[in-house]
Amino acid sequence: MLLIIFGFILWNSLQYKKSDDFNFPIPTNYNSFGIDISHHQGKINWDTLFSGHISPAIQFVYVKATEGKSHIDHEWEYNRNALLKKKVKHGAYHFFRPEVNAIEQVDHFLKHYHPKNNDLAPVLDVEIEASSDKALIENVGLFLNEVEKRTGKRPLIYTSYHFYKTKFEDQFLNHKFWIARYSKPFLLPSDDRILYWQFTDQADLPFHKGIKVDLNVSSVEFIQK
């Protein structure tokens, strides 16, 4: 059973340590380390990846499930079933299309993602401009509220640091954030709503030649019992 303990990282004492397995420097001041994946990584060999021979160990995974109101990531079901079987802590994310009706996107997401008690909070991936910031915030809010209403789980917001600073920093005060920022050195702002930091999309996926993967660290500590 996994116990989740929320403890906040000392983001302002940033240090890195090179990982030969991921071929990328990994921040050392974190409570957990994980990856996020989609069909772009192809068919992942989860047995090999969790063989226990990589450092740092992968403690959580986020998996793309859907996009817009009709697209399904074609590796979603395979990845979901494999992670459930291996009892790896993971969650699902939906890629938001601001020009598409938000409720129809919720319908599509929850048609293909069926939350379980031990899942990480679902994530809304917000990367595309809308006709206005006001429209974007309204439609993101509709999606978040509807998912929480139907599932009982409050979604996180994944977005770039630029979007966070210019659109969301003073919005969604009761939601947690997952921030993407790749430049170094970089210090996350002192905001306890930020639970995850995606710090690269250019790491090597161990045992999968030529495949790149996103890496993340988190202020959430996962302790395996």
CSV table of C-alpha atoms in Angstrom, one decimal:
chain,number,residue,atom,x,y,z
A,1,MET,CA,0.0,0.0,0.0
A,2,LEU,CA,1.2,3.5,-0.8
A,3,LEU,CA,1.2,6.2,1.8
A,4,ILE,CA,1.3,9.7,0.3
A,5,ILE,CA,3.0,12.3,2.5
A,6,PHE,CA,2.9,15.9,1.3
A,7,GLY,CA,6.2,17.6,2.1
A,8,PHE,CA,7.4,20.6,0.3
A,9,ILE,CA,10.7,20.7,-1.5
A,10,LEU,CA,13.4,23.3,-0.7
A,11,TRP,CA,13.3,24.5,-4.3
A,12,ASN,CA,15.6,27.4,-3.5
A,13,SER,CA,18.6,25.1,-2.8
A,14,LEU,CA,18.7,23.6,-6.3
A,15,GLN,CA,21.4,21.0,-7.1
A,16,TYR,CA,21.7,18.4,-9.8
A,17,LYS,CA,23.2,15.0,-10.1
A,18,LYS,CA,23.9,13.3,-13.5
A,19,SER,CA,22.0,10.1,-14.1
A,20,ASP,CA,23.7,7.7,-16.5
A,21,ASP,CA,20.4,5.8,-16.9
A,22,PHE,CA,18.4,8.8,-18.1
A,23,ASN,CA,21.5,10.6,-19.5
A,24,PHE,CA,20.4,13.8,-17.9
A,25,PRO,CA,21.1,15.8,-14.7
A,26,ILE,CA,18.4,15.2,-12.1
A,27,PRO,CA,17.6,17.8,-9.4
A,28,THR,CA,18.5,16.3,-6.0
A,29,ASN,CA,16.2,18.4,-3.7
A,30,TYR,CA,13.0,16.5,-4.3
A,31,ASN,CA,10.8,14.0,-2.5
A,32,SER,CA,10.0,11.8,-5.5
A,33,PHE,CA,10.9,11.3,-9.1
A,34,GLY,CA,8.8,10.3,-12.1
A,35,ILE,CA,8.0,10.3,-15.8
A,36,ASP,CA,5.1,11.2,-18.0
A,37,ILE,CA,4.4,9.3,-21.2
A,38,SER,CA,2.2,9.1,-24.2
A,39,HIS,CA,2.2,7.3,-27.6
A,40,HIS,CA,5.4,9.3,-28.4
A,41,GLN,CA,7.4,6.8,-26.4
A,42,GLY,CA,5.9,3.9,-28.4
A,43,LYS,CA,5.3,0.5,-26.7
A,44,ILE,CA,7.1,0.7,-23.4
A,45,ASN,CA,8.6,-2.4,-21.8
A,46,TRP,CA,7.4,-1.9,-18.3
A,47,ASP,CA,8.9,-5.1,-17.0
A,48,THR,CA,12.3,-4.0,-18.0
A,49,LEU,CA,11.8,-0.4,-16.9
A,50,PHE,CA,10.8,-1.5,-13.4
A,51,SER,CA,13.5,-4.2,-13.2
A,52,GLY,CA,15.1,-2.3,-10.3
A,53,HIS,CA,18.3,-1.5,-12.1
A,54,ILE,CA,17.8,2.2,-12.9
A,55,SER,CA,18.7,5.3,-10.9
A,56,PRO,CA,16.9,7.2,-9.8
A,57,ALA,CA,14.0,4.8,-9.4
A,58,ILE,CA,10.7,5.8,-11.0
A,59,GLN,CA,8.2,6.5,-8.2
A,60,PHE,CA,5.3,7.8,-10.2
A,61,VAL,CA,4.1,7.9,-13.8
A,62,TYR,CA,1.5,10.2,-15.6
A,63,VAL,CA,-0.1,8.8,-18.7
A,64,LYS,CA,-1.8,10.6,-21.5
A,65,ALA,CA,-5.4,9.3,-22.0
A,66,THR,CA,-7.3,11.7,-24.2
A,67,GLU,CA,-7.2,14.9,-26.1
A,68,GLY,CA,-10.1,17.2,-27.2
A,69,LYS,CA,-13.4,15.5,-27.6
A,70,SER,CA,-12.4,12.5,-29.8
A,71,HIS,CA,-8.7,11.7,-29.7
A,72,ILE,CA,-7.6,8.7,-27.6
A,73,ASP,CA,-3.9,8.1,-27.0
A,74,HIS,CA,-3.3,4.7,-28.7
A,75,GLU,CA,-1.0,3.5,-26.0
A,76,TRP,CA,-3.4,4.6,-23.2
A,77,GLU,CA,-5.1,1.2,-22.5
A,78,TYR,CA,-1.8,-0.7,-22.7
A,79,ASN,CA,0.0,1.7,-20.4
A,80,ARG,CA,-2.9,1.9,-17.9
A,81,ASN,CA,-3.3,-1.9,-17.7
A,82,ALA,CA,0.5,-2.5,-17.3
A,83,LEU,CA,0.8,0.1,-14.5
A,84,LEU,CA,-2.2,-1.3,-12.7
A,85,LYS,CA,-0.8,-4.8,-12.9
A,86,LYS,CA,2.6,-3.7,-11.6
A,87,LYS,CA,0.9,-1.5,-8.9
A,88,VAL,CA,2.9,1.6,-9.9
A,89,LYS,CA,1.5,4.8,-8.6
A,90,HIS,CA,0.2,6.7,-11.6
A,91,GLY,CA,-2.5,9.0,-13.0
A,92,ALA,CA,-4.1,10.1,-16.3
A,93,TYR,CA,-4.0,13.4,-18.1
A,94,HIS,CA,-6.2,15.0,-20.7
A,95,PHE,CA,-4.8,17.4,-23.3
A,96,PHE,CA,-7.1,20.5,-23.4
A,97,ARG,CA,-8.3,22.0,-26.7
A,98,PRO,CA,-9.6,25.5,-25.8
A,99,GLU,CA,-11.7,25.7,-29.0
A,100,VAL,CA,-13.6,22.6,-28.1
A,101,ASN,CA,-16.6,22.5,-25.7
A,102,ALA,CA,-15.2,21.8,-22.2
A,103,ILE,CA,-18.0,19.6,-21.1
A,104,GLU,CA,-17.7,17.5,-24.2
A,105,GLN,CA,-14.0,17.1,-23.4
A,106,VAL,CA,-14.9,15.9,-19.9
A,107,ASP,CA,-17.4,13.4,-21.4
A,108,HIS,CA,-14.6,12.0,-23.6
A,109,PHE,CA,-12.0,11.9,-20.9
A,110,LEU,CA,-14.2,10.1,-18.4
A,111,LYS,CA,-15.5,7.7,-21.1
A,112,HIS,CA,-11.9,6.3,-21.4
A,113,TYR,CA,-10.5,7.0,-17.9
A,114,HIS,CA,-12.2,5.4,-15.0
A,115,PRO,CA,-10.7,6.6,-11.8
A,116,LYS,CA,-9.6,4.2,-9.1
A,117,ASN,CA,-9.1,5.0,-5.4
A,118,ASN,CA,-5.3,4.7,-5.6
A,119,ASP,CA,-4.9,6.8,-8.7
A,120,LEU,CA,-3.0,10.1,-8.6
A,121,ALA,CA,-5.2,13.1,-9.2
A,122,PRO,CA,-6.2,13.5,-12.8
A,123,VAL,CA,-4.5,16.3,-14.7
A,124,LEU,CA,-5.6,18.8,-17.3
A,125,ASP,CA,-2.8,19.7,-19.7
A,126,VAL,CA,-3.2,23.3,-20.7
A,127,GLU,CA,-0.7,24.5,-23.4
A,128,ILE,CA,-2.7,26.3,-26.1
A,129,GLU,CA,-3.9,29.9,-26.2
A,130,ALA,CA,-7.7,30.6,-26.4
A,131,SER,CA,-9.4,33.5,-28.0
A,132,SER,CA,-8.7,35.4,-24.8
A,133,ASP,CA,-7.3,34.6,-21.4
A,134,LYS,CA,-10.8,35.1,-19.9
A,135,ALA,CA,-12.2,32.4,-22.2
A,136,LEU,CA,-9.4,30.1,-21.4
A,137,ILE,CA,-9.8,30.5,-17.7
A,138,GLU,CA,-13.6,30.0,-17.9
A,139,ASN,CA,-13.3,26.9,-20.0
A,140,VAL,CA,-10.5,25.4,-17.9
A,141,GLY,CA,-12.7,26.1,-14.8
A,142,LEU,CA,-15.7,24.3,-16.4
A,143,PHE,CA,-13.5,21.2,-17.1
A,144,LEU,CA,-12.0,21.1,-13.7
A,145,ASN,CA,-15.2,21.5,-11.8
A,146,GLU,CA,-17.1,19.0,-13.9
A,147,VAL,CA,-14.4,16.3,-13.5
A,148,GLU,CA,-14.3,16.9,-9.7
A,149,LYS,CA,-18.1,16.7,-9.6
A,150,ARG,CA,-18.2,13.4,-11.4
A,151,THR,CA,-15.2,11.7,-9.9
A,152,GLY,CA,-14.7,13.2,-6.5
A,153,LYS,CA,-11.1,13.9,-7.4
A,154,ARG,CA,-9.8,17.4,-7.8
A,155,PRO,CA,-7.7,17.7,-11.0
A,156,LEU,CA,-4.3,19.3,-11.2
A,157,ILE,CA,-3.3,21.8,-13.9
A,158,TYR,CA,-0.3,21.1,-16.0
A,159,THR,CA,1.0,24.1,-17.8
A,160,SER,CA,4.2,26.0,-18.8
A,161,TYR,CA,5.8,28.4,-16.4
A,162,HIS,CA,4.9,31.2,-18.8
A,163,PHE,CA,1.2,30.3,-18.7
A,164,TYR,CA,1.3,29.9,-14.9
A,165,LYS,CA,2.8,33.4,-14.4
A,166,THR,CA,0.7,35.2,-17.0
A,167,LYS,CA,-2.7,33.4,-16.7
A,168,PHE,CA,-3.0,31.1,-13.7
A,169,GLU,CA,-1.0,32.4,-10.8
A,170,ASP,CA,-4.0,34.3,-9.4
A,171,GLN,CA,-6.5,31.8,-10.6
A,172,PHE,CA,-7.7,28.4,-9.4
A,173,LEU,CA,-6.4,29.0,-5.9
A,174,ASN,CA,-7.8,25.7,-4.6
A,175,HIS,CA,-6.0,23.6,-7.3
A,176,LYS,CA,-2.5,22.2,-7.4
A,177,PHE,CA,-0.1,22.8,-10.3
A,178,TRP,CA,2.4,20.9,-12.4
A,179,ILE,CA,4.8,23.3,-14.0
A,180,ALA,CA,7.0,22.7,-17.1
A,181,ARG,CA,10.2,24.8,-17.3
A,182,TYR,CA,13.4,23.5,-18.9
A,183,SER,CA,15.9,26.3,-18.7
A,184,LYS,CA,18.6,26.2,-16.1
A,185,PRO,CA,19.3,27.5,-13.5
A,186,PHE,CA,15.6,27.8,-12.5
A,187,LEU,CA,14.0,28.2,-9.2
A,188,LEU,CA,10.3,27.5,-8.8
A,189,PRO,CA,8.3,30.3,-7.1
A,190,SER,CA,7.4,29.8,-3.5
A,191,ASP,CA,3.9,28.5,-4.0
A,192,ASP,CA,2.7,25.4,-2.2
A,193,ARG,CA,0.2,24.8,-5.0
A,194,ILE,CA,3.1,23.6,-7.2
A,195,LEU,CA,3.4,19.9,-6.6
A,196,TYR,CA,5.3,18.8,-9.7
A,197,TRP,CA,8.1,20.2,-11.9
A,198,GLN,CA,8.7,18.9,-15.3
A,199,PHE,CA,12.3,19.9,-15.9
A,200,THR,CA,13.2,18.3,-19.3
A,201,ASP,CA,11.7,16.5,-22.3
A,202,GLN,CA,15.0,15.4,-23.5
A,203,ALA,CA,16.0,12.5,-21.2
A,204,ASP,CA,16.7,9.0,-22.5
A,205,LEU,CA,14.1,6.4,-21.6
A,206,PRO,CA,16.2,3.6,-20.1
A,207,PHE,CA,16.4,0.3,-22.1
A,208,HIS,CA,14.5,2.0,-25.0
A,209,LYS,CA,17.1,3.1,-27.5
A,210,GLY,CA,16.5,6.4,-29.2
A,211,ILE,CA,13.4,7.2,-27.1
A,212,LYS,CA,13.2,10.5,-25.2
A,213,VAL,CA,11.0,11.0,-22.1
A,214,ASP,CA,9.8,13.8,-19.9
A,215,LEU,CA,11.3,13.9,-16.4
A,216,ASN,CA,9.6,15.3,-13.3
A,217,VAL,CA,10.3,15.8,-9.6
A,218,SER,CA,7.7,16.3,-6.9
A,219,SER,CA,7.1,17.7,-3.5
A,220,VAL,CA,4.9,14.6,-2.9
A,221,GLU,CA,6.7,11.8,-1.1
A,222,PHE,CA,5.7,8.2,-2.1
A,223,ILE,CA,6.6,5.6,0.6
A,224,GLN,CA,6.2,2.0,-0.4
A,225,LYS,CA,4.9,-0.2,2.5
